[in-house]
Short mmCIF file of C-alpha atoms in Angstrom, two decimals:
data_model
loop_
_atom_site.label_atom_id
_atom_site.label_comp_id
_atom_site.label_asym_id
_atom_site.label_seq_id
_atom_site.Cartn_x
_atom_site.Cartn_y
_atom_site.Cartn_z
CA MET A 1 0.07 0.12 0.02
CA ALA A 2 2.62 2.09 0.83
CA ILE A 3 4.70 1.54 -2.37
CA VAL A 4 1.46 1.48 -4.75
CA LEU A 5 0.22 4.94 -3.33
CA GLN A 6 3.90 6.77 -2.67
CA GLU A 7 3.21 9.32 -5.72
CA HIS A 8 0.05 10.74 -3.63
CA ALA A 9 2.00 11.71 -0.69
CA ASN A 10 2.14 15.54 0.07
CA SER A 11 5.72 15.80 -0.02
CA ALA A 12 8.42 13.37 -1.77
CA VAL A 13 9.34 10.51 0.55
CA ASP A 14 12.04 8.23 1.26
CA ILE A 15 10.10 4.83 0.76
CA VAL A 16 12.07 2.76 2.53
CA LYS A 17 11.89 4.90 5.67
CA VAL A 18 8.28 4.89 5.20
CA ILE A 19 8.10 1.17 4.97
CA LYS A 20 10.19 0.85 7.93
CA MET A 21 7.98 3.21 10.05
CA VAL A 22 4.68 1.36 9.31
CA LEU A 23 6.35 -1.94 10.20
CA ILE A 24 7.91 -0.89 13.40
CA HIS A 25 4.79 0.82 14.40
CA ASP A 26 2.77 -2.14 13.76
CA LEU A 27 5.01 -4.38 15.67
CA VAL A 28 4.63 -2.26 18.79
CA GLU A 29 0.97 -2.11 18.65
CA ILE A 30 0.96 -5.89 18.12
CA ASP A 31 3.06 -6.04 21.37
CA ALA A 32 1.38 -3.32 23.33
CA GLY A 33 -2.16 -4.13 22.10
CA ASP A 34 -3.70 -1.68 19.71
CA THR A 35 -5.81 0.86 20.91
CA PHE A 36 -9.25 1.22 19.32
CA LEU A 37 -9.15 4.85 17.73
CA TYR A 38 -12.39 5.97 19.27
CA ASP A 39 -11.60 4.36 22.84
CA VAL A 40 -11.06 7.66 24.77
CA VAL A 41 -10.11 5.70 28.16
CA ALA A 42 -7.85 3.12 26.81
CA GLY A 43 -5.95 5.80 24.75
CA ALA A 44 -5.05 7.58 28.08
CA ASP A 45 -2.22 5.31 28.66
CA LYS A 46 -1.61 4.32 25.07
CA ALA A 47 1.77 6.34 24.60
CA GLN A 48 3.18 4.65 27.94
CA LYS A 49 2.67 1.32 27.10
CA GLU A 50 3.62 1.57 23.56
CA LYS A 51 6.82 3.33 24.59
CA MET A 52 7.66 0.39 26.93
CA ALA A 53 7.02 -2.41 24.10
CA ALA A 54 9.15 -0.28 21.44
CA ASP A 55 11.99 -0.31 24.18
CA ARG A 56 11.69 -3.60 24.91
CA ILE A 57 11.25 -5.41 21.30
CA TYR A 58 13.85 -3.23 19.62
CA ALA A 59 16.46 -3.95 22.32
CA LEU A 60 16.47 -7.48 21.21
CA LEU A 61 18.13 -6.36 17.72
CA PRO A 62 22.00 -5.46 17.25
CA GLU A 63 22.42 -2.29 19.18
CA GLU A 64 23.03 -0.10 15.93
CA GLN A 65 19.87 -1.69 14.47
CA GLY A 66 17.70 -1.28 17.54
CA ALA A 67 18.94 2.39 17.99
CA GLU A 68 17.69 3.31 14.17
CA PHE A 69 14.01 1.33 14.82
CA ILE A 70 13.58 3.00 18.05
CA GLY A 71 14.55 6.56 16.25
CA LEU A 72 12.14 5.75 13.27
CA TRP A 73 9.43 4.63 15.96
CA GLU A 74 9.64 8.12 17.74
CA GLU A 75 9.83 9.96 14.52
CA PHE A 76 6.74 8.42 13.25
CA GLU A 77 5.01 9.48 16.76
CA ARG A 78 6.46 13.00 16.61
CA GLN A 79 4.64 13.33 13.19
CA GLU A 80 7.05 16.05 11.80
CA THR A 81 8.60 14.79 8.67
CA ALA A 82 7.05 13.96 5.35
CA GLU A 83 7.67 10.04 5.99
CA ALA A 84 5.96 10.26 9.25
CA ARG A 85 2.91 11.96 8.01
CA TYR A 86 2.71 9.86 5.04
CA ALA A 87 3.06 6.76 6.89
CA ALA A 88 0.47 7.92 9.72
CA ALA A 89 -1.82 8.76 6.89
CA LEU A 90 -1.51 5.10 5.64
CA ASP A 91 -2.06 3.86 9.11
CA ARG A 92 -5.59 5.67 9.32
CA LEU A 93 -6.66 4.96 5.73
CA GLU A 94 -6.33 1.18 5.59
CA PRO A 95 -9.02 0.66 8.65
CA LEU A 96 -11.55 2.71 6.73
CA MET A 97 -10.74 0.61 3.54
CA GLN A 98 -11.39 -2.40 5.98
CA ASN A 99 -14.73 -0.80 7.22
CA LEU A 100 -15.75 -0.32 3.73
CA HIS A 101 -15.31 -4.01 2.89
CA THR A 102 -17.14 -5.33 5.66
CA GLU A 103 -19.89 -3.10 5.49
CA GLY A 104 -18.96 -0.77 8.51
CA TYR A 105 -17.93 -4.00 10.68
CA THR A 106 -16.24 -2.03 13.65
CA TRP A 107 -18.16 0.97 13.28
CA LYS A 108 -21.25 -0.84 13.80
CA LYS A 109 -19.87 -2.89 16.55
CA HIS A 110 -19.26 0.31 18.71
CA GLY A 111 -22.02 2.58 17.34
CA ILE A 112 -19.42 5.20 15.58
CA LYS A 113 -20.79 8.11 13.66
CA SER A 114 -19.67 9.84 10.78
CA ASP A 115 -18.55 12.88 12.59
CA GLN A 116 -16.31 10.87 14.97
CA VAL A 117 -14.76 9.21 11.50
CA PHE A 118 -14.15 12.88 9.99
CA ARG A 119 -12.75 14.39 13.20
CA LYS A 120 -10.17 11.87 13.89
CA ASN A 121 -8.90 11.03 10.51
CA LYS A 122 -9.28 14.23 8.38
CA PRO A 123 -6.13 15.83 10.29
CA ILE A 124 -4.20 12.96 10.01
CA ILE A 125 -4.59 11.73 6.46
CA SER A 126 -4.85 15.09 4.75
CA LYS A 127 -1.60 16.40 6.48
CA GLY A 128 -0.13 13.27 4.75
CA SER A 129 -1.79 13.26 1.38
CA LYS A 130 -4.25 15.49 0.34
CA THR A 131 -5.32 13.06 -2.73
CA LEU A 132 -5.81 10.31 -0.14
CA TRP A 133 -7.89 12.22 1.93
CA GLU A 134 -10.19 13.31 -0.87
CA TYR A 135 -10.56 9.57 -1.41
CA ALA A 136 -11.39 9.14 2.11
CA GLU A 137 -14.02 11.67 2.00
CA GLN A 138 -15.89 9.88 -0.57
CA LEU A 139 -15.32 6.53 1.21
CA ILE A 140 -16.90 7.66 3.97
CA HIS A 141 -20.12 9.59 2.43
CA HIS A 142 -20.31 6.33 0.24
CA SER A 143 -20.35 4.31 3.79
CA VAL A 144 -23.14 6.65 5.12
CA ASP A 145 -25.25 6.47 2.35
CA ASN A 146 -24.96 2.64 2.42
CA GLY A 147 -25.82 2.23 5.91
CA TYR A 148 -22.24 1.28 6.98
CA LEU A 149 -21.65 4.01 9.24
CA LYS A 150 -24.04 6.34 11.13
CA GLU A 151 -24.95 9.88 10.02
CA MET B 1 12.74 -9.60 7.24
CA ALA B 2 14.47 -8.51 3.97
CA ILE B 3 14.97 -5.14 5.74
CA VAL B 4 16.56 -6.48 9.04
CA LEU B 5 18.64 -9.26 7.12
CA GLN B 6 19.91 -6.95 4.43
CA GLU B 7 23.68 -6.72 5.56
CA HIS B 8 23.95 -10.35 4.90
CA ALA B 9 23.04 -10.08 1.36
CA ASN B 10 25.85 -11.50 -0.86
CA SER B 11 26.08 -8.28 -2.74
CA ALA B 12 24.77 -4.80 -1.95
CA VAL B 13 21.05 -4.61 -2.97
CA ASP B 14 18.59 -1.83 -3.81
CA ILE B 15 16.19 -2.81 -0.96
CA VAL B 16 12.98 -1.09 -2.17
CA LYS B 17 13.64 -3.26 -5.21
CA VAL B 18 13.97 -6.35 -3.18
CA ILE B 19 10.51 -5.58 -0.85
CA LYS B 20 8.72 -4.73 -4.11
CA MET B 21 9.77 -8.17 -5.67
CA VAL B 22 8.97 -10.25 -2.28
CA LEU B 23 5.68 -8.71 -2.12
CA ILE B 24 4.92 -9.21 -5.86
CA HIS B 25 5.93 -12.55 -5.97
CA ASP B 26 3.72 -13.59 -3.11
CA LEU B 27 0.81 -11.65 -4.29
CA VAL B 28 0.97 -14.02 -7.47
CA GLU B 29 1.30 -16.97 -5.38
CA ILE B 30 -1.58 -16.09 -3.50
CA ASP B 31 -3.55 -15.96 -6.66
CA ALA B 32 -2.22 -18.84 -8.73
CA GLY B 33 -2.09 -21.13 -5.63
CA ASP B 34 1.31 -21.78 -3.98
CA THR B 35 2.98 -24.94 -4.98
CA PHE B 36 4.61 -26.95 -2.10
CA LEU B 37 8.45 -26.95 -2.97
CA TYR B 38 8.88 -30.65 -2.85
CA ASP B 39 5.64 -31.12 -4.80
CA VAL B 40 7.20 -32.52 -8.34
CA VAL B 41 3.60 -32.85 -9.97
CA ALA B 42 1.85 -29.74 -9.23
CA GLY B 43 5.34 -28.00 -9.86
CA ALA B 44 5.00 -28.65 -13.49
CA ASP B 45 2.39 -26.28 -14.64
CA LYS B 46 3.49 -23.76 -12.10
CA ALA B 47 5.41 -21.32 -14.25
CA GLN B 48 2.49 -21.11 -16.58
CA LYS B 49 -0.59 -20.23 -13.59
CA GLU B 50 1.65 -17.68 -12.08
CA LYS B 51 2.38 -16.13 -15.24
CA MET B 52 -1.30 -15.94 -16.23
CA ALA B 53 -2.32 -14.62 -12.50
CA ALA B 54 0.63 -12.03 -12.73
CA ASP B 55 -0.71 -10.69 -15.93
CA ARG B 56 -4.13 -10.41 -14.72
CA ILE B 57 -3.34 -8.94 -11.40
CA TYR B 58 -0.84 -6.24 -12.69
CA ALA B 59 -3.12 -5.04 -15.46
CA LEU B 60 -5.45 -3.89 -12.29
CA LEU B 61 -2.82 -1.14 -11.71
CA PRO B 62 -2.25 1.95 -13.93
CA GLU B 63 -0.18 1.00 -17.13
CA GLU B 64 3.15 2.34 -16.13
CA GLN B 65 3.21 0.83 -12.59
CA GLY B 66 1.80 -2.60 -13.86
CA ALA B 67 4.55 -2.60 -15.95
CA GLU B 68 7.05 -1.99 -13.45
CA PHE B 69 5.64 -4.66 -11.37
CA ILE B 70 5.31 -7.26 -13.99
CA GLY B 71 9.46 -6.39 -14.77
CA LEU B 72 10.05 -6.97 -11.46
CA TRP B 73 8.29 -10.14 -11.17
CA GLU B 74 10.01 -11.44 -14.14
CA GLU B 75 13.48 -10.27 -12.95
CA PHE B 76 12.81 -12.17 -9.42
CA GLU B 77 11.81 -15.44 -11.71
CA ARG B 78 15.24 -15.13 -13.80
CA GLN B 79 17.22 -15.24 -10.93
CA GLU B 80 20.30 -12.96 -12.38
CA THR B 81 20.58 -9.67 -10.48
CA ALA B 82 21.50 -9.25 -6.85
CA GLU B 83 17.94 -8.33 -5.61
CA ALA B 84 16.41 -11.29 -7.03
CA ARG B 85 19.02 -13.56 -5.65
CA TYR B 86 18.55 -11.95 -1.91
CA ALA B 87 14.62 -11.81 -2.52
CA ALA B 88 14.59 -15.55 -3.55
CA ALA B 89 17.03 -16.73 -0.56
CA LEU B 90 14.39 -14.87 1.90
CA ASP B 91 11.55 -16.82 0.46
CA ARG B 92 13.23 -19.78 1.04
CA LEU B 93 14.66 -19.15 4.21
CA GLU B 94 11.18 -18.37 5.73
CA PRO B 95 9.53 -21.48 5.68
CA LEU B 96 12.71 -23.35 7.04
CA MET B 97 11.78 -21.00 9.99
CA GLN B 98 8.24 -21.64 10.35
CA ASN B 99 9.13 -25.40 10.32
CA LEU B 100 11.41 -24.82 12.99
CA HIS B 101 9.19 -22.92 15.03
CA THR B 102 6.26 -25.68 14.58
CA GLU B 103 8.50 -28.57 14.97
CA GLY B 104 8.59 -29.61 11.68
CA TYR B 105 4.83 -29.24 10.97
CA THR B 106 4.83 -29.41 6.94
CA TRP B 107 8.02 -31.52 6.82
CA LYS B 108 5.97 -34.12 8.94
CA LYS B 109 3.02 -33.74 7.32
CA HIS B 110 4.51 -34.60 3.66
CA GLY B 111 7.49 -36.87 4.97
CA ILE B 112 10.03 -34.83 3.97
CA LYS B 113 13.62 -35.87 4.08
CA SER B 114 16.94 -33.82 5.13
CA ASP B 115 18.35 -34.37 1.80
CA GLN B 116 15.47 -32.73 0.05
CA VAL B 117 15.71 -29.63 1.93
CA PHE B 118 19.26 -29.63 1.36
CA ARG B 119 18.91 -30.09 -2.39
CA LYS B 120 15.84 -27.80 -2.67
CA ASN B 121 17.24 -24.84 -0.59
CA LYS B 122 21.12 -24.65 -0.62
CA PRO B 123 21.50 -23.77 -4.42
CA ILE B 124 19.06 -20.64 -4.13
CA ILE B 125 19.87 -19.42 -0.39
CA SER B 126 23.50 -19.54 -0.76
CA LYS B 127 23.42 -17.38 -4.11
CA GLY B 128 21.62 -14.76 -2.31
CA SER B 129 23.31 -14.94 1.00
CA LYS B 130 26.23 -17.31 2.05
CA THR B 131 25.78 -16.30 5.92
CA LEU B 132 21.94 -16.80 5.72
CA TRP B 133 22.72 -20.37 4.35
CA GLU B 134 24.71 -20.90 6.86
CA TYR B 135 22.39 -20.17 9.48
CA ALA B 136 19.86 -22.29 7.36
CA GLU B 137 22.37 -25.52 7.63
CA GLN B 138 22.64 -24.87 11.46
CA LEU B 139 18.60 -24.75 11.30
CA ILE B 140 18.30 -27.92 9.38
CA HIS B 141 20.94 -29.94 11.51
CA HIS B 142 18.80 -28.65 14.67
CA SER B 143 15.69 -29.88 12.88
CA VAL B 144 17.10 -33.45 12.42
CA ASP B 145 18.77 -33.57 15.86
CA ASN B 146 15.30 -32.79 17.67
CA GLY B 147 13.21 -35.16 15.60
CA TYR B 148 11.50 -32.30 13.42
CA LEU B 149 12.78 -33.60 10.37
CA LYS B 150 13.82 -36.81 8.94
CA GLU B 151 17.42 -37.93 8.21
#
């Protein structure tokens, strides 16, 4: 997904850095437990749990490699570089596509409404890729029109 | 895996090309059906089935991107470049590691013997990475010693 959509990043990106970031970030979430985007309570200690997981996992690698990966994980979390922003846009877009293809499975399960989806996704996705945000907007409207997501 | 083990490739590789190759190659196998490495009968029309799958899948992409991916898939299949050889080494190493961690699940299921494993994997893995082949050899001996793989 990162590779195929690369041309849509707002700024030119080093794609190897992006691929490393999305993988590193997901490994940490697998270890720390992924927090549901719209879950405010579980979101509270997310950062601390993920930091502990990152430190533990990347200490398993040779020192130099571990340090590089911790650095990339922190760069992703800070959201300051073009790579971090594009990687985060993909990380948000992917669950929207999953919800589209499952007719809103997790949205329905948790009673999510479209304004929550806009609020949580627009800032992140549009900062990484304006064209991917345009696509995401269409996807959300289509989901509301088809009853996958509440208005 | 491609990223973390990059330094072990026999020749310097363009890692983006390697990542694209392994992903493209696996997508084709998902579509065409993966052929069990030691299955001589199913192996006979493997190339033809995979070629059809590759043509179909990559025609779904914009023309320029599709052509790039078909080109990389063919480069992988030809096994002439450093990237293709390193990618193929990873593609062979990974199932060995899975068999180690499942105490020889597919080896036992199909009654595979260690000489078959050596014959099928040594040429491919060692051409991509001598150090990864050294590791694979240890893994195979360890599997025989522990009864995961027949002598």
